[in-house]
mmCIF file of C-alpha atoms in Angstrom:
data_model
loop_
_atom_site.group_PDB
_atom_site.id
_atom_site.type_symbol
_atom_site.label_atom_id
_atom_site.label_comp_id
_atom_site.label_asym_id
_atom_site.label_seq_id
_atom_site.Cartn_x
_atom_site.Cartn_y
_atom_site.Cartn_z
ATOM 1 C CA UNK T 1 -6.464 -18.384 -11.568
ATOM 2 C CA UNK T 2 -6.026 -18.975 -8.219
ATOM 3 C CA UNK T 3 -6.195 -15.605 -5.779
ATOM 4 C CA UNK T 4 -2.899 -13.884 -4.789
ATOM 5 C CA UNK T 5 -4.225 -12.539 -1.375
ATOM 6 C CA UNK T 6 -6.937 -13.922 0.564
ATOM 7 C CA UNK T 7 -8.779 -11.727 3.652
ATOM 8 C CA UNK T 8 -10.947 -14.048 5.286
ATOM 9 C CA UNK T 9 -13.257 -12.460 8.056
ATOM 10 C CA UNK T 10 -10.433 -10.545 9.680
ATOM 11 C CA UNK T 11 -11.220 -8.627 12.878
ATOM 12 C CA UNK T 12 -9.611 -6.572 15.206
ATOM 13 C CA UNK T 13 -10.146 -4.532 18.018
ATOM 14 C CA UNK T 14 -8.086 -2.173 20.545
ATOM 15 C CA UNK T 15 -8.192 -1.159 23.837
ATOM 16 C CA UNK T 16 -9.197 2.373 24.881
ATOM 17 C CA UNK T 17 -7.163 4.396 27.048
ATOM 18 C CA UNK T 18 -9.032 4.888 30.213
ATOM 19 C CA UNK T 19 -7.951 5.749 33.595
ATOM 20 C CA UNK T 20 -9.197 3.221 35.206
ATOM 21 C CA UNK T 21 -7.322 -0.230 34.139
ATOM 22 C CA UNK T 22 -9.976 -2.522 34.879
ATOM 23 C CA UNK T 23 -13.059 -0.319 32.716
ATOM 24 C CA UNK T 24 -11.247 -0.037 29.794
ATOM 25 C CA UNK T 25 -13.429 -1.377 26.827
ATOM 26 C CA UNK T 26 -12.085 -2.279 22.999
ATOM 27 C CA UNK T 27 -12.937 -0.137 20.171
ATOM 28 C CA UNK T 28 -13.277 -2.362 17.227
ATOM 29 C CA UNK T 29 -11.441 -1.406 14.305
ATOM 30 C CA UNK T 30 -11.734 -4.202 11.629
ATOM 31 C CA UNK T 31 -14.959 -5.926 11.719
ATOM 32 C CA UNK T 32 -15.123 -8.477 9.915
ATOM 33 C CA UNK T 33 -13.645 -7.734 6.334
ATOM 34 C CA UNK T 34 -12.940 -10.109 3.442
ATOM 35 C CA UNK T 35 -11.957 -10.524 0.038
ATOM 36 C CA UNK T 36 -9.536 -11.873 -2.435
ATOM 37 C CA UNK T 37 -7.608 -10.386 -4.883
ATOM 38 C CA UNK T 38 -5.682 -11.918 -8.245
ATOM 39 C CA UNK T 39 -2.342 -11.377 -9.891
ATOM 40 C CA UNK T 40 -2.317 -7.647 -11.855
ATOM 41 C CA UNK T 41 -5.621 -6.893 -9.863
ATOM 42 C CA UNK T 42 -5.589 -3.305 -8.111
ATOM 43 C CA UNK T 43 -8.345 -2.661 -5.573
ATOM 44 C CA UNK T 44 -8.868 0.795 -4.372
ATOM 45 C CA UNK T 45 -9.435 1.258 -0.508
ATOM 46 C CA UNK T 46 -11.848 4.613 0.188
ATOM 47 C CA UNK T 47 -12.894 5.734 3.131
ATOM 48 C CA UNK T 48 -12.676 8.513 5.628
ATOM 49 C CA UNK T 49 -10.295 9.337 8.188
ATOM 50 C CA UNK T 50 -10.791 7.284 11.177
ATOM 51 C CA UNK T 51 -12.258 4.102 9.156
ATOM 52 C CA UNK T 52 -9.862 1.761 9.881
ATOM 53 C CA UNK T 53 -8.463 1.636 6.521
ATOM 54 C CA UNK T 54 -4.809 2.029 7.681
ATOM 55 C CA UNK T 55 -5.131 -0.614 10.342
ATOM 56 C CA UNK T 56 -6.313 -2.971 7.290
ATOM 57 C CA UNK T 57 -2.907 -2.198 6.059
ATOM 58 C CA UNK T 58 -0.828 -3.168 8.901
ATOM 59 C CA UNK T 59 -2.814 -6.294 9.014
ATOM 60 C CA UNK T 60 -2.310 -7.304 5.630
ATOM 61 C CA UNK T 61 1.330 -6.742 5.560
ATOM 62 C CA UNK T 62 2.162 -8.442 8.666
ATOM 63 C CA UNK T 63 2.331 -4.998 10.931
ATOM 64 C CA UNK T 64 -0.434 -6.200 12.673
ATOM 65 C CA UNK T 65 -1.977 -9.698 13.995
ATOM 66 C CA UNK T 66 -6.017 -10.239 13.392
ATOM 67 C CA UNK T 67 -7.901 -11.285 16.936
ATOM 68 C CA UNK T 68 -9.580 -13.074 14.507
ATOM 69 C CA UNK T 69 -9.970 -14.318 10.475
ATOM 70 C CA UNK T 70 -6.982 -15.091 8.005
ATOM 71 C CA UNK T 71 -5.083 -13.450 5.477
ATOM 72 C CA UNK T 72 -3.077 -15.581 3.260
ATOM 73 C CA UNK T 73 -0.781 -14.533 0.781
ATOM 74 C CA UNK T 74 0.112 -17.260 -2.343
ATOM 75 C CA UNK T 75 -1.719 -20.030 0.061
ATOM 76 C CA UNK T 76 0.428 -19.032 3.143
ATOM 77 C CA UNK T 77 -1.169 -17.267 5.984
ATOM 78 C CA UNK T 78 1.098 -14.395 7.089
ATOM 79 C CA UNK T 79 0.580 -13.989 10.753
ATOM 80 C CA UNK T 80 2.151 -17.541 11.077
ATOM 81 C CA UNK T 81 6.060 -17.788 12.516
ATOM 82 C CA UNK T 82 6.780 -19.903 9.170
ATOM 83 C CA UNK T 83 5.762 -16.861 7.376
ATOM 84 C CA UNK T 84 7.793 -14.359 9.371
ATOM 85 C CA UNK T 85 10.701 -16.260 8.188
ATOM 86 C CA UNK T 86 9.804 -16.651 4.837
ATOM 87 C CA UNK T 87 11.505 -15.916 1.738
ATOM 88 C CA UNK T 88 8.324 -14.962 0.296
ATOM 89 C CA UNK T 89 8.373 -11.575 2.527
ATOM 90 C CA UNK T 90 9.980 -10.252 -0.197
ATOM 91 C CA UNK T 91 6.995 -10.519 -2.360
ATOM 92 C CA UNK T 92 5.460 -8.187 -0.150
ATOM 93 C CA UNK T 93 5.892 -4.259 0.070
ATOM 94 C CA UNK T 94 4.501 -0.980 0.689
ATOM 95 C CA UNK T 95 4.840 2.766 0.262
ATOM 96 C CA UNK T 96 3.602 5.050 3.006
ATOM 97 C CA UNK T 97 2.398 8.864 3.018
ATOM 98 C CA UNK T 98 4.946 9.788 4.961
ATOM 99 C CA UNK T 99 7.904 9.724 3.364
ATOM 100 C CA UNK T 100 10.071 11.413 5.430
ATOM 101 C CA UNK T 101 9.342 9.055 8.185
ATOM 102 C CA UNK T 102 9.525 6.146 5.999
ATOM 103 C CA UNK T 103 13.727 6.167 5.625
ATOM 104 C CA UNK T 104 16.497 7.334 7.486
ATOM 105 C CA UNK T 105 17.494 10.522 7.257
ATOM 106 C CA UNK T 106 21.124 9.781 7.158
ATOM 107 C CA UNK T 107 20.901 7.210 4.539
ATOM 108 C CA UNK T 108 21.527 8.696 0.860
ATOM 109 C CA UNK T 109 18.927 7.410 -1.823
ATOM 110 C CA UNK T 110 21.037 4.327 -2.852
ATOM 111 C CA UNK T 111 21.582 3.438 0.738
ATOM 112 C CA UNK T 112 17.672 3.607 0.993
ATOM 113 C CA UNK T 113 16.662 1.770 -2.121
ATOM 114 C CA UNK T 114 19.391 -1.054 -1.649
ATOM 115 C CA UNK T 115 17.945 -2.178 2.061
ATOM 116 C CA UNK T 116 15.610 -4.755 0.784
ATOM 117 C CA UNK T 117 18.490 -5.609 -2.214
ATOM 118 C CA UNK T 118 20.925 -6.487 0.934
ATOM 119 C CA UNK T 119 18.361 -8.021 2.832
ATOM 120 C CA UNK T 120 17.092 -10.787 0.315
ATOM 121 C CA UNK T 121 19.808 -10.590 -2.480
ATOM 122 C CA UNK T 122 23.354 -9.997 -0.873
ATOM 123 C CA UNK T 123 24.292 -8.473 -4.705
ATOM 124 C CA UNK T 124 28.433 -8.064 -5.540
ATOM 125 C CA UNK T 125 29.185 -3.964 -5.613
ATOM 126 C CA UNK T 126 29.300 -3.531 -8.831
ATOM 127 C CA UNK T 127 25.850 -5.541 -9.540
ATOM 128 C CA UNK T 128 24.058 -3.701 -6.470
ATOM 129 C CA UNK T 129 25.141 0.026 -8.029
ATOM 130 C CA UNK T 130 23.758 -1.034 -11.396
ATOM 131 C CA UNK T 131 20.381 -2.181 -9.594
ATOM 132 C CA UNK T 132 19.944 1.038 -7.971
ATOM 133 C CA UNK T 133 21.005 3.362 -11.039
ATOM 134 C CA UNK T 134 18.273 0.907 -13.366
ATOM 135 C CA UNK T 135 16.082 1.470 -10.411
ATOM 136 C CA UNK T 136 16.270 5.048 -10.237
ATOM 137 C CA UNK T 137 16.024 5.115 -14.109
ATOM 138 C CA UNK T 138 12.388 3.434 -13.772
ATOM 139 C CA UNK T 139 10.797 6.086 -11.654
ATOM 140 C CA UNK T 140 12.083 8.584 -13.234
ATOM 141 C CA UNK T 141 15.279 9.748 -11.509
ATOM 142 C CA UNK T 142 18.808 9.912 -13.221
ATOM 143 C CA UNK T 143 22.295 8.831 -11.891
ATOM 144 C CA UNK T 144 22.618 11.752 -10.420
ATOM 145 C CA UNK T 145 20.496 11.196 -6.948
ATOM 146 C CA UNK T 146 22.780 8.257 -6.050
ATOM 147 C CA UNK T 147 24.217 10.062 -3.581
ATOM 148 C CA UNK T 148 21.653 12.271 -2.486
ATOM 149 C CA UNK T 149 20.634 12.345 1.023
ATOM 150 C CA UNK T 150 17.001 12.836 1.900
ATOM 151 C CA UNK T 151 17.040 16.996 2.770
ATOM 152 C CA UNK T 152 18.292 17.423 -1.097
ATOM 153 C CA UNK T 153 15.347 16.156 -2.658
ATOM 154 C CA UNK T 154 11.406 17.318 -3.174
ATOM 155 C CA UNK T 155 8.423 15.157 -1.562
ATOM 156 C CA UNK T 156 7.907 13.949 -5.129
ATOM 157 C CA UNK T 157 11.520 12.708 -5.771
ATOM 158 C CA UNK T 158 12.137 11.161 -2.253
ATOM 159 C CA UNK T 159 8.482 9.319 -2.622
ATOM 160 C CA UNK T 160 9.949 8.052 -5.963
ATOM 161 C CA UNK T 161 13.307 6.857 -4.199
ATOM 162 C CA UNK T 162 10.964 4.966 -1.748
ATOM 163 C CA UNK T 163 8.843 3.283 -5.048
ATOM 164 C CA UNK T 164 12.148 2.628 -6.289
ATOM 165 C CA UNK T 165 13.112 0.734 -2.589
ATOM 166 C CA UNK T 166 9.201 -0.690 -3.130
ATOM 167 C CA UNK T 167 10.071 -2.771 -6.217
ATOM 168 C CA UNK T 168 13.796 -3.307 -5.788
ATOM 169 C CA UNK T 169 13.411 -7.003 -5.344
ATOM 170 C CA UNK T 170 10.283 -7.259 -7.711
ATOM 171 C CA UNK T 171 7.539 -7.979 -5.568
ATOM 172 C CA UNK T 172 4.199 -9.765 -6.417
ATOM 173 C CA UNK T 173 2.126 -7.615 -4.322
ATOM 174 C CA UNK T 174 2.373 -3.619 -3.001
ATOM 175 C CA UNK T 175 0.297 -1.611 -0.391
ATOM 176 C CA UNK T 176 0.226 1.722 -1.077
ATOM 177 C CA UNK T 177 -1.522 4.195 1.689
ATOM 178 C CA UNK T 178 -1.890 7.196 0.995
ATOM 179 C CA UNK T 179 0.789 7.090 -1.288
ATOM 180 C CA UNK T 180 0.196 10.568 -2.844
ATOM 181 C CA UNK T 181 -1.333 12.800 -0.548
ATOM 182 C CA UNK T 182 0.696 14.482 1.037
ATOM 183 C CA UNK T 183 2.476 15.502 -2.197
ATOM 184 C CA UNK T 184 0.943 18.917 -4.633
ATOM 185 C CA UNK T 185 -1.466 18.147 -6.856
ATOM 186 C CA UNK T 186 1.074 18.143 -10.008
ATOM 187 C CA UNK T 187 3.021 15.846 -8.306
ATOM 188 C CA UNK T 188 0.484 13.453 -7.467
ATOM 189 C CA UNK T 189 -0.647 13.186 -10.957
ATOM 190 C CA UNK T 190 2.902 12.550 -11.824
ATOM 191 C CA UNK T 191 3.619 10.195 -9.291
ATOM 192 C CA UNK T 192 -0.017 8.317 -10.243
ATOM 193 C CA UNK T 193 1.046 8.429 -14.024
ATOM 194 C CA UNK T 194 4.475 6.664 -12.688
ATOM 195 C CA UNK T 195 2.672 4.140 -10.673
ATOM 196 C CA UNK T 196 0.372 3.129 -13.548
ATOM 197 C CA UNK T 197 3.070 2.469 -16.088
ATOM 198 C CA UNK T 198 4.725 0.526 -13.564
ATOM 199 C CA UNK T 199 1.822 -1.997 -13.304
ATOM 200 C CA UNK T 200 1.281 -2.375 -16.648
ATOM 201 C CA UNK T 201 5.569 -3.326 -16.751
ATOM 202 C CA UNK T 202 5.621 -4.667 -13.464
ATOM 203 C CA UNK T 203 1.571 -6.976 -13.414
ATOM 204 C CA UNK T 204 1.927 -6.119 -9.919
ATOM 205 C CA UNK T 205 -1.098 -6.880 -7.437
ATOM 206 C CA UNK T 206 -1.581 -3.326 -5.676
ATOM 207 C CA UNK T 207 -3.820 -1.940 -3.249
ATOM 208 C CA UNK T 208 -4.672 1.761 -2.672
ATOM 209 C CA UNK T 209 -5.643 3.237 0.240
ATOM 210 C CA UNK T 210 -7.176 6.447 -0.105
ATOM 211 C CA UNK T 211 -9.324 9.501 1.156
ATOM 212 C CA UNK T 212 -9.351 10.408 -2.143
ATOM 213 C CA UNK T 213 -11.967 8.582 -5.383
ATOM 214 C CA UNK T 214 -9.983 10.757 -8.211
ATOM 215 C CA UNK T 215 -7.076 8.711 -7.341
ATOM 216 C CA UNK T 216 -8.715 5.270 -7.403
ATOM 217 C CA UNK T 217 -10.743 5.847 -10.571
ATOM 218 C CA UNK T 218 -7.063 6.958 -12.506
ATOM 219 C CA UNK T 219 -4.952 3.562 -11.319
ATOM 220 C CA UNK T 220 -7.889 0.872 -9.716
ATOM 221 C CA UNK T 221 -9.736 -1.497 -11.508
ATOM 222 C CA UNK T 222 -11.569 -2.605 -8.499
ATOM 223 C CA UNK T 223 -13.022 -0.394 -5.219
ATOM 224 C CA UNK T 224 -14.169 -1.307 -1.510
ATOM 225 C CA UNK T 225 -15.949 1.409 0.248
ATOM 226 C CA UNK T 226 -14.689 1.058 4.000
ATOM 227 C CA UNK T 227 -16.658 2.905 6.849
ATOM 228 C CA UNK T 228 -16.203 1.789 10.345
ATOM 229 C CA UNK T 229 -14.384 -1.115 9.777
ATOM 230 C CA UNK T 230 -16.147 -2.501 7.385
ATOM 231 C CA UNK T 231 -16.878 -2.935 3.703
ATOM 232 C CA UNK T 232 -20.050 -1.744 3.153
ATOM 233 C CA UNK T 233 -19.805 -1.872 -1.058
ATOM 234 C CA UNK T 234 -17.521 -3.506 -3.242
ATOM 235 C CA UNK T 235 -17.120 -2.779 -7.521
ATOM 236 C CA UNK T 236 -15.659 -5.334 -8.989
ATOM 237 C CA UNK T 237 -15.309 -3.232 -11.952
ATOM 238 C CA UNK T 238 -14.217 0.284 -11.857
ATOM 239 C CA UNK T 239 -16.813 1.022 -14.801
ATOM 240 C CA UNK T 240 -19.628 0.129 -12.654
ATOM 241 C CA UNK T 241 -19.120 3.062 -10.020
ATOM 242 C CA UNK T 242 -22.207 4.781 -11.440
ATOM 243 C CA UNK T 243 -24.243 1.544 -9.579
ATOM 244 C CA UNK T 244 -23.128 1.464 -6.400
ATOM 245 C CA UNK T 245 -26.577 1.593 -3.840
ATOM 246 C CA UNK T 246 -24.775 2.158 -0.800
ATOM 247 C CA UNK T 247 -26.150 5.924 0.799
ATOM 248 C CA UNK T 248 -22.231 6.683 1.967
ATOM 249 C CA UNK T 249 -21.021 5.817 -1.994
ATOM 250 C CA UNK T 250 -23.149 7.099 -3.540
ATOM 251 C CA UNK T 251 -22.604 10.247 -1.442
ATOM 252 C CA UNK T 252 -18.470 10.236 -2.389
ATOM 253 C CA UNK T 253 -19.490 9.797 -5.487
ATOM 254 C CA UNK T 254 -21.727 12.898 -6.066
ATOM 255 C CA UNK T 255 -19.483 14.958 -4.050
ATOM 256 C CA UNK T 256 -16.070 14.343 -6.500
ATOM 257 C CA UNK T 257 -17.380 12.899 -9.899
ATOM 258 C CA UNK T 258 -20.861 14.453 -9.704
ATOM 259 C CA UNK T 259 -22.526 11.575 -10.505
#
């Protein structure tokens, strides 16, 4: 089986504020990372704050453009123009921390789940309302929420209105950063058991970008240690995290599983 994402060598680098214009140097964020991932694969992200794990994000779903490397997506190499105006976009979507930031505050939760539905399906009424109630249905959330605006729900139930918006036009692949952190413990272990089910229903291709191991070891069969921009260990198995060599790994490691 062919891979469903490609990284190939990726790199990229910013420029440091400085007062002086023509002193300021680049802090490199992505050095050189690459791998490949297949359909119903989920890799698991880990690293500390300040890695450069985010930025990885934003690069793989278009947010960003490499300096240098590829990243294709079903063969396609998104930072191309062709891609931009793709119909395959819609294969591709993400779920943030923040997800207050992540809709508009004056949109209610149908209103937020049905922007990529308008976008890429244009669905009659009455087909678009029965979208959004099956989609609210599937993570979790009755009829009732339709209407709800943002301020009337919990962190956990406004994160689920924006997985609901995440596979409203059944993508092949999601990015998920820090997709439960900012949310209680219960809650994340909710939301985790939600987003677990859904693969299984779903065979999505997922990745999860985390501080956090317990996370990856409940919903990842694969893991890629990042530090400093790069991937300094990769398990291609989530049953062999008790072999990783790398000082840094095995240090997480010890610290939350007590390996």
């Amino acid at each position: 089986m062919p891979p469903l994402l490609q990284v190939e060598n990726i790199k990229k680098s910013f420029l440091q504020p400085n007062q002086n214009l023509f002193s300021r140097k680049k802090n490199t964020v992505i050095n050189g990372v690459s791998f490949e991932l297949k359909q119903g694969e989920c890799l698991g992200i880990i690293g500390e704050s300040g890695s450069g794990k985010s930025t990885l994000g934003k690069l793989i779903l278009g947010l960003e453009k490499p300096d240098s490397g590829n990243i294709y997506f079903n063969g396609q190499d998104i930072a191309k123009r062709a891609w931009k105006k793709s119909a395959m976009r819609k294969d591709i979507s993400a779920v943030f921390q923040d997800y207050n930031a992540s809709v508009n505050p004056y949109f209610t939760a149908a209103q937020i789940i049905a922007e990529p539905i308008d976008i890429y399906e244009k669905l009659a009424k009455d087909d678009r309302k029965l979208r959004i109630n099956a989609l609210l249905e599937q993570v979790g959330l009755d009829s009732s929420f339709y209407n709800r605006f943002a301020h009337q729900m919990s962190g956990g139930q406004l994160q689920r209105v924006c997985i609901a918006r995440a596979i409203a036009c059944s993508p092949q692949f999601i990015l998920f950063d820090e997709a439960v952190s900012s949310l209680d413990i219960s809650v994340q272990t909710q939301i985790l058991s939600l987003l677990a089910d859904l693969q299984k229903q779903l065979n999505l291709t997922s990745i999860f970008i985390t501080h956090d191991l317990t996370t990856i070891t409940y919903l990842c069969n694969k893991v890629a240690f990042f530090y400093k921009g790069e991937i300094i260990e990769y398990i291609d198995s989530i049953d062999k995290l008790n072999q990783v060599k790398n000082p840094y790994s095995i240090q997480l490691l010890e610290s939350v599983l007590g390996f």
